[in-house]
């Protein structure tokens, strides 16, 4: 105790406030919308909340052919954003998508409806497909698992940037996941990316007369067929253009089903025109 008498008193704790760590700006996401049941090409889909959604299936991707069109939740589609289309999950939803061939896993924001043409589980934007490493492939096996990511990751995806990649799924888990894959339907066996160069002729509109709903016209057959597969329509050749259409329908009233199908695919107010196959 005597030795401590001459010691200096202990220093008081600092009174200054530590400098805060910079954080990503907190931007509130738009409200989550589940949506009412809807019908496309005669099939009715019922959106649901499904917080524990976890499924395996096949993924395709789409890109510049839809740039600027409205997604199902009203946003403009940007090919390089990390987004996706799903038939029933709420808008927006956040999912981890795992490529079952490689184990690579990324975080994706779902803001659109689809795919409607075949057995695909999800359609990725070009940006998401590039991050997952499936550009140039056809429909690839994937796992889609709904997650609740931190706000920083949500803000990055809303800003059309990539969130950090997740840990790769180990090979020991990939094998049982691949074993759960549903069998492929023949229509989905062809490559689905815009780099595909099909050699078979496009399916013609064989019935003259009536009405069709035209979504778009393209000089590129490849872009037209990619879009048609994406929304469940048909690509036909007429003159120097390839047209993407729903139908034919016997009457204008019946053709309203095609208008609704086009809107569900992101094309509002698609026109009803006479079916002259041109």
Short mmCIF file of N, CA and C in Angstrom, two decimals, residues 2 10 19-20 33 57 61 83 113 119 129 135 155 163 166 169 173 196 201 203 212 220 243 259:
data_model
loop_
_atom_site.label_atom_id
_atom_site.label_comp_id
_atom_site.label_asym_id
_atom_site.label_seq_id
_atom_site.Cartn_x
_atom_site.Cartn_y
_atom_site.Cartn_z
N UNK A 2 2.01 1.24 0.76
CA UNK A 2 2.90 2.39 0.79
C UNK A 2 3.49 2.65 -0.59
N UNK A 10 -5.28 6.86 -11.67
CA UNK A 10 -5.59 6.28 -13.00
C UNK A 10 -6.25 7.30 -13.90
N UNK A 19 -15.87 7.47 -33.38
CA UNK A 19 -16.35 7.77 -34.73
C UNK A 19 -17.19 6.60 -35.25
N UNK A 20 -18.38 6.86 -35.74
CA UNK A 20 -19.22 5.75 -36.21
C UNK A 20 -18.65 5.09 -37.46
N UNK A 33 -45.87 -7.57 -51.88
CA UNK A 33 -47.20 -7.88 -52.42
C UNK A 33 -47.26 -9.35 -52.77
N UNK A 57 -35.11 -27.25 -59.18
CA UNK A 57 -35.69 -27.26 -60.51
C UNK A 57 -34.69 -26.74 -61.51
N UNK A 61 -32.59 -17.87 -68.38
CA UNK A 61 -32.30 -16.45 -68.17
C UNK A 61 -32.77 -15.65 -69.37
N UNK A 83 -31.84 -9.83 -60.61
CA UNK A 83 -33.25 -10.05 -60.38
C UNK A 83 -33.68 -11.36 -61.01
N UNK A 113 -42.94 -12.00 -62.61
CA UNK A 113 -43.64 -13.27 -62.71
C UNK A 113 -43.15 -14.05 -63.93
N UNK A 119 -41.06 -26.18 -67.97
CA UNK A 119 -40.87 -26.69 -66.61
C UNK A 119 -39.84 -25.91 -65.81
N UNK A 129 -27.58 -14.36 -64.06
CA UNK A 129 -27.02 -15.54 -64.72
C UNK A 129 -25.50 -15.42 -64.85
N UNK A 135 -24.17 -18.28 -68.00
CA UNK A 135 -24.31 -17.69 -69.33
C UNK A 135 -23.76 -18.66 -70.37
N UNK A 155 -30.30 -3.46 -50.07
CA UNK A 155 -30.04 -2.16 -50.68
C UNK A 155 -29.14 -2.29 -51.90
N UNK A 163 -24.83 -8.42 -54.43
CA UNK A 163 -24.53 -8.70 -53.04
C UNK A 163 -23.38 -9.71 -53.00
N UNK A 166 -22.61 -16.11 -51.56
CA UNK A 166 -22.74 -16.96 -50.40
C UNK A 166 -21.70 -18.08 -50.44
N UNK A 169 -22.15 -24.45 -51.88
CA UNK A 169 -22.76 -25.65 -51.31
C UNK A 169 -21.80 -26.83 -51.50
N UNK A 173 -23.78 -32.24 -50.27
CA UNK A 173 -25.18 -31.81 -50.29
C UNK A 173 -25.70 -31.69 -51.72
N UNK A 196 -28.51 -18.86 -78.11
CA UNK A 196 -28.94 -20.04 -78.82
C UNK A 196 -29.18 -19.70 -80.29
N UNK A 201 -37.56 -24.99 -87.68
CA UNK A 201 -38.42 -23.86 -88.04
C UNK A 201 -39.32 -23.47 -86.89
N UNK A 203 -42.73 -22.56 -84.96
CA UNK A 203 -44.08 -23.08 -85.15
C UNK A 203 -44.97 -22.05 -85.82
N UNK A 212 -55.29 -12.19 -82.93
CA UNK A 212 -54.11 -12.50 -82.12
C UNK A 212 -53.75 -11.27 -81.29
N UNK A 220 -34.60 -10.10 -85.26
CA UNK A 220 -33.84 -11.28 -84.85
C UNK A 220 -34.79 -12.41 -84.45
N UNK A 243 -42.54 -12.11 -85.23
CA UNK A 243 -43.53 -11.53 -84.34
C UNK A 243 -43.86 -12.48 -83.20
N UNK A 259 -54.49 -10.67 -73.98
CA UNK A 259 -54.09 -9.38 -73.42
C UNK A 259 -53.65 -9.56 -71.97
#
